[in-house]
Amino acid sequence: MDDVNSIRLAKTELREGYNTGNVDHILSVFSDGLGDLSTGCASFWGLEAKAVLRHRLKRMFVINRANLAVTIISIRVAGNWAFDWGWHSLTLTPRKGGWSKKVRTRYLEIWVKEADGKWRIAIFIDNIDLPPQMPPREVLQMMRPKRRRP
């Protein structure tokens, strides 16, 4: 299996971990050297990052069932490093009933191929996605090709 497909498979494992509420399954996709720059949270590094992520996930799964949908825009491999970006759409449904909440984020993951040959997320960055919009009129005007006069 090539590297891009290995990362796609790991993203599937991540999704399935969320969708089944399996914290260990989710954490298996992250490197022990993780740098976690999740939106709305303090940044953590290394084993501390994984411990904090474990804590956050456990709390989330006690309160909610989760459904994660992943949209990968691109995966680029450069040696033992890879870059993956796209969208995560996480729907949280309270276990005690109530309205579901959907959070869509855009993400960038930097992956590392570790000594065991597995790809794991070394750095995770995300932020809240915003609705698409057109560039301002002034920008569009500047981007128009200049016409030559005869």
Short mmCIF file of N, CA and C in Angstrom, two decimals:
data_model
loop_
_atom_site.label_atom_id
_atom_site.label_comp_id
_atom_site.label_asym_id
_atom_site.label_seq_id
_atom_site.Cartn_x
_atom_site.Cartn_y
_atom_site.Cartn_z
N MET A 1 0.84 -1.17 0.00
CA MET A 1 0.00 0.00 0.00
C MET A 1 0.89 1.24 0.00
N ASP A 2 0.54 2.22 -0.82
CA ASP A 2 1.36 3.43 -0.87
C ASP A 2 1.04 4.33 0.33
N ASP A 3 1.88 5.35 0.52
CA ASP A 3 1.79 6.21 1.70
C ASP A 3 0.47 6.98 1.77
N VAL A 4 0.00 7.51 0.65
CA VAL A 4 -1.26 8.26 0.65
C VAL A 4 -2.41 7.37 1.10
N ASN A 5 -2.47 6.16 0.58
CA ASN A 5 -3.54 5.24 0.97
C ASN A 5 -3.40 4.82 2.43
N SER A 6 -2.18 4.70 2.93
CA SER A 6 -1.98 4.39 4.34
C SER A 6 -2.54 5.49 5.23
N ILE A 7 -2.33 6.74 4.82
CA ILE A 7 -2.87 7.87 5.59
C ILE A 7 -4.39 7.90 5.47
N ARG A 8 -4.92 7.64 4.29
CA ARG A 8 -6.39 7.58 4.14
C ARG A 8 -6.98 6.51 5.06
N LEU A 9 -6.32 5.37 5.15
CA LEU A 9 -6.79 4.30 6.02
C LEU A 9 -6.74 4.74 7.49
N ALA A 10 -5.68 5.43 7.87
CA ALA A 10 -5.58 5.94 9.24
C ALA A 10 -6.68 6.95 9.53
N LYS A 11 -7.03 7.79 8.54
CA LYS A 11 -8.13 8.74 8.72
C LYS A 11 -9.45 7.98 8.92
N THR A 12 -9.61 6.85 8.23
CA THR A 12 -10.79 6.01 8.42
C THR A 12 -10.82 5.47 9.84
N GLU A 13 -9.66 5.05 10.35
CA GLU A 13 -9.56 4.56 11.73
C GLU A 13 -9.95 5.67 12.71
N LEU A 14 -9.49 6.89 12.45
CA LEU A 14 -9.84 8.03 13.30
C LEU A 14 -11.35 8.23 13.31
N ARG A 15 -11.95 8.25 12.13
CA ARG A 15 -13.40 8.43 12.01
C ARG A 15 -14.15 7.33 12.76
N GLU A 16 -13.74 6.10 12.56
CA GLU A 16 -14.43 4.98 13.22
C GLU A 16 -14.28 5.04 14.73
N GLY A 17 -13.13 5.53 15.20
CA GLY A 17 -12.94 5.70 16.64
C GLY A 17 -13.95 6.69 17.21
N TYR A 18 -14.15 7.80 16.52
CA TYR A 18 -15.15 8.77 16.97
C TYR A 18 -16.55 8.18 16.90
N ASN A 19 -16.85 7.52 15.81
CA ASN A 19 -18.22 7.03 15.60
C ASN A 19 -18.59 5.89 16.53
N THR A 20 -17.60 5.20 17.09
CA THR A 20 -17.87 4.13 18.05
C THR A 20 -17.55 4.54 19.49
N GLY A 21 -17.04 5.75 19.67
CA GLY A 21 -16.70 6.23 21.01
C GLY A 21 -15.50 5.53 21.61
N ASN A 22 -14.58 5.06 20.77
CA ASN A 22 -13.42 4.29 21.22
C ASN A 22 -12.20 5.20 21.31
N VAL A 23 -11.91 5.66 22.51
CA VAL A 23 -10.81 6.61 22.74
C VAL A 23 -9.47 6.02 22.33
N ASP A 24 -9.20 4.77 22.70
CA ASP A 24 -7.91 4.15 22.36
C ASP A 24 -7.73 4.05 20.85
N HIS A 25 -8.81 3.77 20.16
CA HIS A 25 -8.76 3.67 18.69
C HIS A 25 -8.37 5.03 18.09
N ILE A 26 -8.96 6.09 18.63
CA ILE A 26 -8.64 7.43 18.15
C ILE A 26 -7.18 7.76 18.43
N LEU A 27 -6.75 7.54 19.66
CA LEU A 27 -5.39 7.91 20.06
C LEU A 27 -4.32 7.12 19.31
N SER A 28 -4.66 5.94 18.80
CA SER A 28 -3.68 5.13 18.07
C SER A 28 -3.22 5.81 16.78
N VAL A 29 -3.98 6.79 16.32
CA VAL A 29 -3.65 7.50 15.08
C VAL A 29 -2.71 8.68 15.35
N PHE A 30 -2.51 9.02 16.63
CA PHE A 30 -1.68 10.16 17.00
C PHE A 30 -0.32 9.72 17.50
N SER A 31 0.71 10.45 17.13
CA SER A 31 2.08 10.20 17.57
C SER A 31 2.23 10.53 19.05
N ASP A 32 3.15 9.84 19.72
CA ASP A 32 3.48 10.19 21.11
C ASP A 32 4.11 11.57 21.19
N GLY A 33 4.62 12.07 20.07
CA GLY A 33 5.21 13.40 20.03
C GLY A 33 4.24 14.47 19.55
N LEU A 34 2.96 14.20 19.69
CA LEU A 34 1.89 15.07 19.17
C LEU A 34 2.02 16.51 19.63
N GLY A 35 1.78 17.42 18.69
CA GLY A 35 1.55 18.83 18.99
C GLY A 35 0.09 19.10 18.68
N ASP A 36 -0.71 19.40 19.72
CA ASP A 36 -2.15 19.57 19.55
C ASP A 36 -2.50 21.05 19.65
N LEU A 37 -2.94 21.61 18.53
CA LEU A 37 -3.34 23.02 18.46
C LEU A 37 -4.82 23.09 18.09
N SER A 38 -5.64 22.36 18.82
CA SER A 38 -7.08 22.31 18.55
C SER A 38 -7.73 23.64 18.85
N THR A 39 -8.70 24.00 18.03
CA THR A 39 -9.41 25.27 18.21
C THR A 39 -10.11 25.31 19.56
N GLY A 40 -10.05 26.47 20.20
CA GLY A 40 -10.74 26.67 21.46
C GLY A 40 -10.09 26.02 22.66
N CYS A 41 -8.90 25.45 22.46
CA CYS A 41 -8.21 24.75 23.56
C CYS A 41 -6.78 25.28 23.67
N ALA A 42 -6.22 25.13 24.86
CA ALA A 42 -4.81 25.44 25.01
C ALA A 42 -4.00 24.43 24.21
N SER A 43 -2.79 24.81 23.79
CA SER A 43 -1.92 23.91 23.04
C SER A 43 -1.14 23.02 24.00
N PHE A 44 -0.97 21.77 23.60
CA PHE A 44 -0.18 20.82 24.40
C PHE A 44 0.74 20.06 23.47
N TRP A 45 1.82 19.51 24.06
CA TRP A 45 2.87 18.87 23.27
C TRP A 45 3.26 17.54 23.89
N GLY A 46 3.62 16.58 23.01
CA GLY A 46 4.17 15.30 23.44
C GLY A 46 3.16 14.46 24.21
N LEU A 47 3.68 13.69 25.17
CA LEU A 47 2.81 12.79 25.93
C LEU A 47 1.71 13.55 26.67
N GLU A 48 2.01 14.78 27.09
CA GLU A 48 1.00 15.61 27.74
C GLU A 48 -0.17 15.88 26.78
N ALA A 49 0.14 16.10 25.51
CA ALA A 49 -0.92 16.36 24.52
C ALA A 49 -1.85 15.15 24.39
N LYS A 50 -1.27 13.96 24.35
CA LYS A 50 -2.11 12.77 24.23
C LYS A 50 -2.92 12.54 25.50
N ALA A 51 -2.35 12.82 26.66
CA ALA A 51 -3.07 12.65 27.92
C ALA A 51 -4.25 13.62 27.99
N VAL A 52 -4.03 14.87 27.59
CA VAL A 52 -5.10 15.86 27.61
C VAL A 52 -6.17 15.49 26.58
N LEU A 53 -5.75 15.05 25.39
CA LEU A 53 -6.70 14.63 24.37
C LEU A 53 -7.54 13.45 24.88
N ARG A 54 -6.91 12.49 25.52
CA ARG A 54 -7.63 11.35 26.11
C ARG A 54 -8.70 11.86 27.09
N HIS A 55 -8.31 12.77 27.96
CA HIS A 55 -9.23 13.32 28.96
C HIS A 55 -10.42 14.01 28.29
N ARG A 56 -10.14 14.85 27.29
CA ARG A 56 -11.22 15.56 26.59
C ARG A 56 -12.17 14.59 25.88
N LEU A 57 -11.59 13.58 25.22
CA LEU A 57 -12.42 12.61 24.50
C LEU A 57 -13.29 11.80 25.46
N LYS A 58 -12.71 11.35 26.57
CA LYS A 58 -13.50 10.57 27.54
C LYS A 58 -14.68 11.38 28.04
N ARG A 59 -14.44 12.64 28.38
CA ARG A 59 -15.52 13.50 28.87
C ARG A 59 -16.59 13.70 27.80
N MET A 60 -16.13 13.90 26.55
CA MET A 60 -17.07 14.10 25.47
C MET A 60 -17.96 12.87 25.26
N PHE A 61 -17.35 11.67 25.29
CA PHE A 61 -18.11 10.45 25.03
C PHE A 61 -19.03 10.06 26.19
N VAL A 62 -18.74 10.52 27.40
CA VAL A 62 -19.66 10.29 28.52
C VAL A 62 -20.96 11.05 28.29
N ILE A 63 -20.84 12.24 27.74
CA ILE A 63 -22.00 13.13 27.56
C ILE A 63 -22.69 12.92 26.21
N ASN A 64 -21.91 12.57 25.17
CA ASN A 64 -22.44 12.54 23.80
C ASN A 64 -22.08 11.27 23.05
N ARG A 65 -22.93 10.97 22.07
CA ARG A 65 -22.55 10.06 21.00
C ARG A 65 -22.01 10.96 19.90
N ALA A 66 -21.03 10.48 19.17
CA ALA A 66 -20.39 11.32 18.15
C ALA A 66 -20.49 10.65 16.78
N ASN A 67 -20.55 11.52 15.78
CA ASN A 67 -20.47 11.06 14.40
C ASN A 67 -19.54 12.03 13.67
N LEU A 68 -18.43 11.50 13.19
CA LEU A 68 -17.45 12.31 12.49
C LEU A 68 -17.49 12.00 11.00
N ALA A 69 -17.62 13.04 10.21
CA ALA A 69 -17.50 12.93 8.75
C ALA A 69 -16.23 13.68 8.35
N VAL A 70 -15.42 13.04 7.53
CA VAL A 70 -14.14 13.60 7.11
C VAL A 70 -14.17 13.88 5.62
N THR A 71 -13.76 15.08 5.25
CA THR A 71 -13.58 15.42 3.85
C THR A 71 -12.12 15.80 3.67
N ILE A 72 -11.40 14.97 2.95
CA ILE A 72 -9.98 15.24 2.69
C ILE A 72 -9.87 16.05 1.41
N ILE A 73 -9.20 17.19 1.50
CA ILE A 73 -8.94 17.98 0.29
C ILE A 73 -7.71 17.42 -0.42
N SER A 74 -6.65 17.22 0.36
CA SER A 74 -5.41 16.76 -0.26
C SER A 74 -4.51 16.11 0.79
N ILE A 75 -3.71 15.18 0.32
CA ILE A 75 -2.64 14.57 1.12
C ILE A 75 -1.37 14.68 0.28
N ARG A 76 -0.34 15.29 0.85
CA ARG A 76 0.94 15.43 0.16
C ARG A 76 2.03 14.77 1.00
N VAL A 77 2.78 13.89 0.39
CA VAL A 77 3.84 13.17 1.09
C VAL A 77 5.20 13.72 0.66
N ALA A 78 6.06 13.95 1.65
CA ALA A 78 7.43 14.41 1.41
C ALA A 78 8.36 13.60 2.31
N GLY A 79 8.82 12.47 1.79
CA GLY A 79 9.68 11.59 2.59
C GLY A 79 8.89 10.95 3.72
N ASN A 80 9.38 11.12 4.95
CA ASN A 80 8.71 10.55 6.13
C ASN A 80 7.72 11.52 6.76
N TRP A 81 7.41 12.60 6.05
CA TRP A 81 6.43 13.58 6.51
C TRP A 81 5.33 13.68 5.48
N ALA A 82 4.14 14.01 5.94
CA ALA A 82 3.01 14.20 5.02
C ALA A 82 2.11 15.29 5.59
N PHE A 83 1.37 15.92 4.68
CA PHE A 83 0.47 17.01 5.03
C PHE A 83 -0.91 16.66 4.51
N ASP A 84 -1.90 16.78 5.36
CA ASP A 84 -3.27 16.43 5.03
C ASP A 84 -4.16 17.57 5.49
N TRP A 85 -5.05 18.04 4.62
CA TRP A 85 -5.95 19.10 5.03
C TRP A 85 -7.32 18.88 4.43
N GLY A 86 -8.31 19.45 5.12
CA GLY A 86 -9.69 19.29 4.69
C GLY A 86 -10.64 19.77 5.76
N TRP A 87 -11.78 19.06 5.88
CA TRP A 87 -12.81 19.43 6.85
C TRP A 87 -13.17 18.23 7.72
N HIS A 88 -13.45 18.50 8.97
CA HIS A 88 -14.05 17.54 9.88
C HIS A 88 -15.42 18.09 10.26
N SER A 89 -16.43 17.28 10.14
CA SER A 89 -17.77 17.66 10.56
C SER A 89 -18.18 16.71 11.67
N LEU A 90 -18.24 17.23 12.90
CA LEU A 90 -18.52 16.42 14.08
C LEU A 90 -19.92 16.73 14.59
N THR A 91 -20.77 15.71 14.63
CA THR A 91 -22.11 15.85 15.19
C THR A 91 -22.12 15.17 16.55
N LEU A 92 -22.50 15.94 17.57
CA LEU A 92 -22.58 15.43 18.93
C LEU A 92 -24.05 15.36 19.33
N THR A 93 -24.48 14.18 19.76
CA THR A 93 -25.86 13.97 20.19
C THR A 93 -25.85 13.62 21.67
N PRO A 94 -26.50 14.44 22.50
CA PRO A 94 -26.50 14.17 23.94
C PRO A 94 -27.09 12.79 24.26
N ARG A 95 -26.42 12.04 25.10
CA ARG A 95 -26.89 10.70 25.48
C ARG A 95 -28.20 10.76 26.26
N LYS A 96 -28.43 11.85 26.97
CA LYS A 96 -29.64 11.98 27.79
C LYS A 96 -30.78 12.61 27.00
N GLY A 97 -30.59 12.79 25.69
CA GLY A 97 -31.62 13.40 24.87
C GLY A 97 -31.36 14.87 24.64
N GLY A 98 -32.00 15.42 23.67
CA GLY A 98 -31.82 16.82 23.34
C GLY A 98 -31.35 16.96 21.91
N TRP A 99 -31.10 18.20 21.54
CA TRP A 99 -30.72 18.52 20.17
C TRP A 99 -29.26 18.18 19.91
N SER A 100 -29.00 17.67 18.72
CA SER A 100 -27.63 17.44 18.27
C SER A 100 -26.97 18.77 17.96
N LYS A 101 -25.67 18.77 18.10
CA LYS A 101 -24.87 19.95 17.76
C LYS A 101 -23.84 19.53 16.71
N LYS A 102 -23.77 20.31 15.63
CA LYS A 102 -22.82 20.00 14.56
C LYS A 102 -21.76 21.09 14.52
N VAL A 103 -20.50 20.64 14.52
CA VAL A 103 -19.36 21.56 14.46
C VAL A 103 -18.52 21.16 13.24
N ARG A 104 -18.34 22.12 12.35
CA ARG A 104 -17.51 21.85 11.16
C ARG A 104 -16.25 22.69 11.28
N THR A 105 -15.11 21.99 11.20
CA THR A 105 -13.82 22.67 11.26
C THR A 105 -13.01 22.36 10.02
N ARG A 106 -12.12 23.27 9.69
CA ARG A 106 -11.13 22.99 8.65
C ARG A 106 -9.86 22.62 9.41
N TYR A 107 -9.12 21.65 8.87
CA TYR A 107 -7.97 21.14 9.61
C TYR A 107 -6.73 21.05 8.73
N LEU A 108 -5.60 21.03 9.42
CA LEU A 108 -4.32 20.69 8.81
C LEU A 108 -3.66 19.70 9.75
N GLU A 109 -3.26 18.57 9.20
CA GLU A 109 -2.53 17.57 9.97
C GLU A 109 -1.17 17.34 9.33
N ILE A 110 -0.17 17.31 10.16
CA ILE A 110 1.17 16.94 9.71
C ILE A 110 1.43 15.55 10.26
N TRP A 111 1.68 14.64 9.35
CA TRP A 111 1.86 13.23 9.68
C TRP A 111 3.34 12.88 9.66
N VAL A 112 3.72 11.91 10.45
CA VAL A 112 5.08 11.39 10.45
C VAL A 112 5.02 9.87 10.31
N LYS A 113 5.91 9.34 9.48
CA LYS A 113 6.02 7.88 9.36
C LYS A 113 6.99 7.43 10.44
N GLU A 114 6.48 6.70 11.41
CA GLU A 114 7.28 6.34 12.58
C GLU A 114 8.08 5.07 12.35
N ALA A 115 8.92 4.73 13.31
CA ALA A 115 9.85 3.60 13.18
C ALA A 115 9.14 2.29 12.88
N ASP A 116 7.89 2.14 13.33
CA ASP A 116 7.14 0.90 13.06
C ASP A 116 6.52 0.89 11.66
N GLY A 117 6.78 1.96 10.88
CA GLY A 117 6.26 2.05 9.52
C GLY A 117 4.86 2.60 9.42
N LYS A 118 4.24 2.93 10.56
CA LYS A 118 2.88 3.48 10.55
C LYS A 118 2.92 5.00 10.51
N TRP A 119 1.95 5.55 9.78
CA TRP A 119 1.77 7.00 9.72
C TRP A 119 0.91 7.42 10.90
N ARG A 120 1.37 8.46 11.62
CA ARG A 120 0.60 9.00 12.75
C ARG A 120 0.63 10.53 12.68
N ILE A 121 -0.40 11.13 13.26
CA ILE A 121 -0.50 12.59 13.27
C ILE A 121 0.49 13.14 14.29
N ALA A 122 1.41 13.98 13.81
CA ALA A 122 2.41 14.61 14.67
C ALA A 122 1.96 15.99 15.13
N ILE A 123 1.26 16.70 14.26
CA ILE A 123 0.77 18.04 14.58
C ILE A 123 -0.65 18.16 14.04
N PHE A 124 -1.54 18.61 14.93
CA PHE A 124 -2.94 18.79 14.55
C PHE A 124 -3.33 20.23 14.79
N ILE A 125 -3.88 20.87 13.76
CA ILE A 125 -4.34 22.25 13.83
C ILE A 125 -5.73 22.30 13.20
N ASP A 126 -6.66 22.97 13.87
CA ASP A 126 -7.96 23.18 13.24
C ASP A 126 -8.55 24.51 13.69
N ASN A 127 -9.58 24.94 12.97
CA ASN A 127 -10.34 26.12 13.36
C ASN A 127 -11.74 26.01 12.76
N ILE A 128 -12.64 26.79 13.31
CA ILE A 128 -14.04 26.74 12.88
C ILE A 128 -14.14 27.16 11.42
N ASP A 129 -14.88 26.37 10.65
CA ASP A 129 -15.09 26.68 9.24
C ASP A 129 -16.14 27.78 9.11
N LEU A 130 -15.99 28.58 8.11
CA LEU A 130 -16.92 29.67 7.82
C LEU A 130 -17.59 29.40 6.48
N PRO A 131 -18.77 29.97 6.26
CA PRO A 131 -19.43 29.78 4.96
C PRO A 131 -18.56 30.34 3.83
N PRO A 132 -18.62 29.73 2.65
CA PRO A 132 -17.87 30.25 1.51
C PRO A 132 -18.33 31.66 1.16
N GLN A 133 -17.43 32.43 0.58
CA GLN A 133 -17.78 33.78 0.13
C GLN A 133 -16.89 34.17 -1.03
N MET A 134 -17.35 35.13 -1.77
CA MET A 134 -16.56 35.67 -2.88
C MET A 134 -15.55 36.67 -2.33
N PRO A 135 -14.42 36.82 -3.01
CA PRO A 135 -13.48 37.87 -2.62
C PRO A 135 -14.14 39.24 -2.79
N PRO A 136 -13.66 40.24 -2.06
CA PRO A 136 -14.20 41.59 -2.24
C PRO A 136 -14.06 42.05 -3.70
N ARG A 137 -14.96 42.91 -4.12
CA ARG A 137 -14.99 43.40 -5.50
C ARG A 137 -13.63 43.97 -5.92
N GLU A 138 -12.98 44.72 -5.01
CA GLU A 138 -11.69 45.32 -5.33
C GLU A 138 -10.64 44.26 -5.67
N VAL A 139 -10.69 43.15 -4.97
CA VAL A 139 -9.73 42.07 -5.24
C VAL A 139 -10.02 41.45 -6.60
N LEU A 140 -11.28 41.21 -6.89
CA LEU A 140 -11.64 40.65 -8.19
C LEU A 140 -11.21 41.57 -9.33
N GLN A 141 -11.38 42.88 -9.14
CA GLN A 141 -10.98 43.83 -10.16
C GLN A 141 -9.47 43.80 -10.38
N MET A 142 -8.71 43.70 -9.29
CA MET A 142 -7.25 43.64 -9.42
C MET A 142 -6.79 42.37 -10.12
N MET A 143 -7.58 41.32 -10.01
CA MET A 143 -7.19 40.03 -10.58
C MET A 143 -7.54 39.91 -12.06
N ARG A 144 -8.40 40.79 -12.56
CA ARG A 144 -8.78 40.74 -13.97
C ARG A 144 -7.56 41.00 -14.85
N PRO A 145 -7.49 40.25 -15.93
CA PRO A 145 -6.37 40.53 -16.86
C PRO A 145 -6.54 41.93 -17.48
N LYS A 146 -5.45 42.59 -17.62
CA LYS A 146 -5.45 43.94 -18.25
C LYS A 146 -5.61 43.74 -19.76
N ARG A 147 -6.48 44.54 -20.34
CA ARG A 147 -6.66 44.48 -21.80
C ARG A 147 -5.71 45.47 -22.44
N ARG A 148 -5.12 45.03 -23.52
CA ARG A 148 -4.28 45.93 -24.31
C ARG A 148 -5.14 46.73 -25.26
N ARG A 149 -4.82 47.97 -25.37
CA ARG A 149 -5.53 48.80 -26.34
C ARG A 149 -4.84 48.66 -27.69
N PRO A 150 -5.65 48.59 -28.77
CA PRO A 150 -5.03 48.44 -30.11
C PRO A 150 -4.27 49.67 -30.55
#
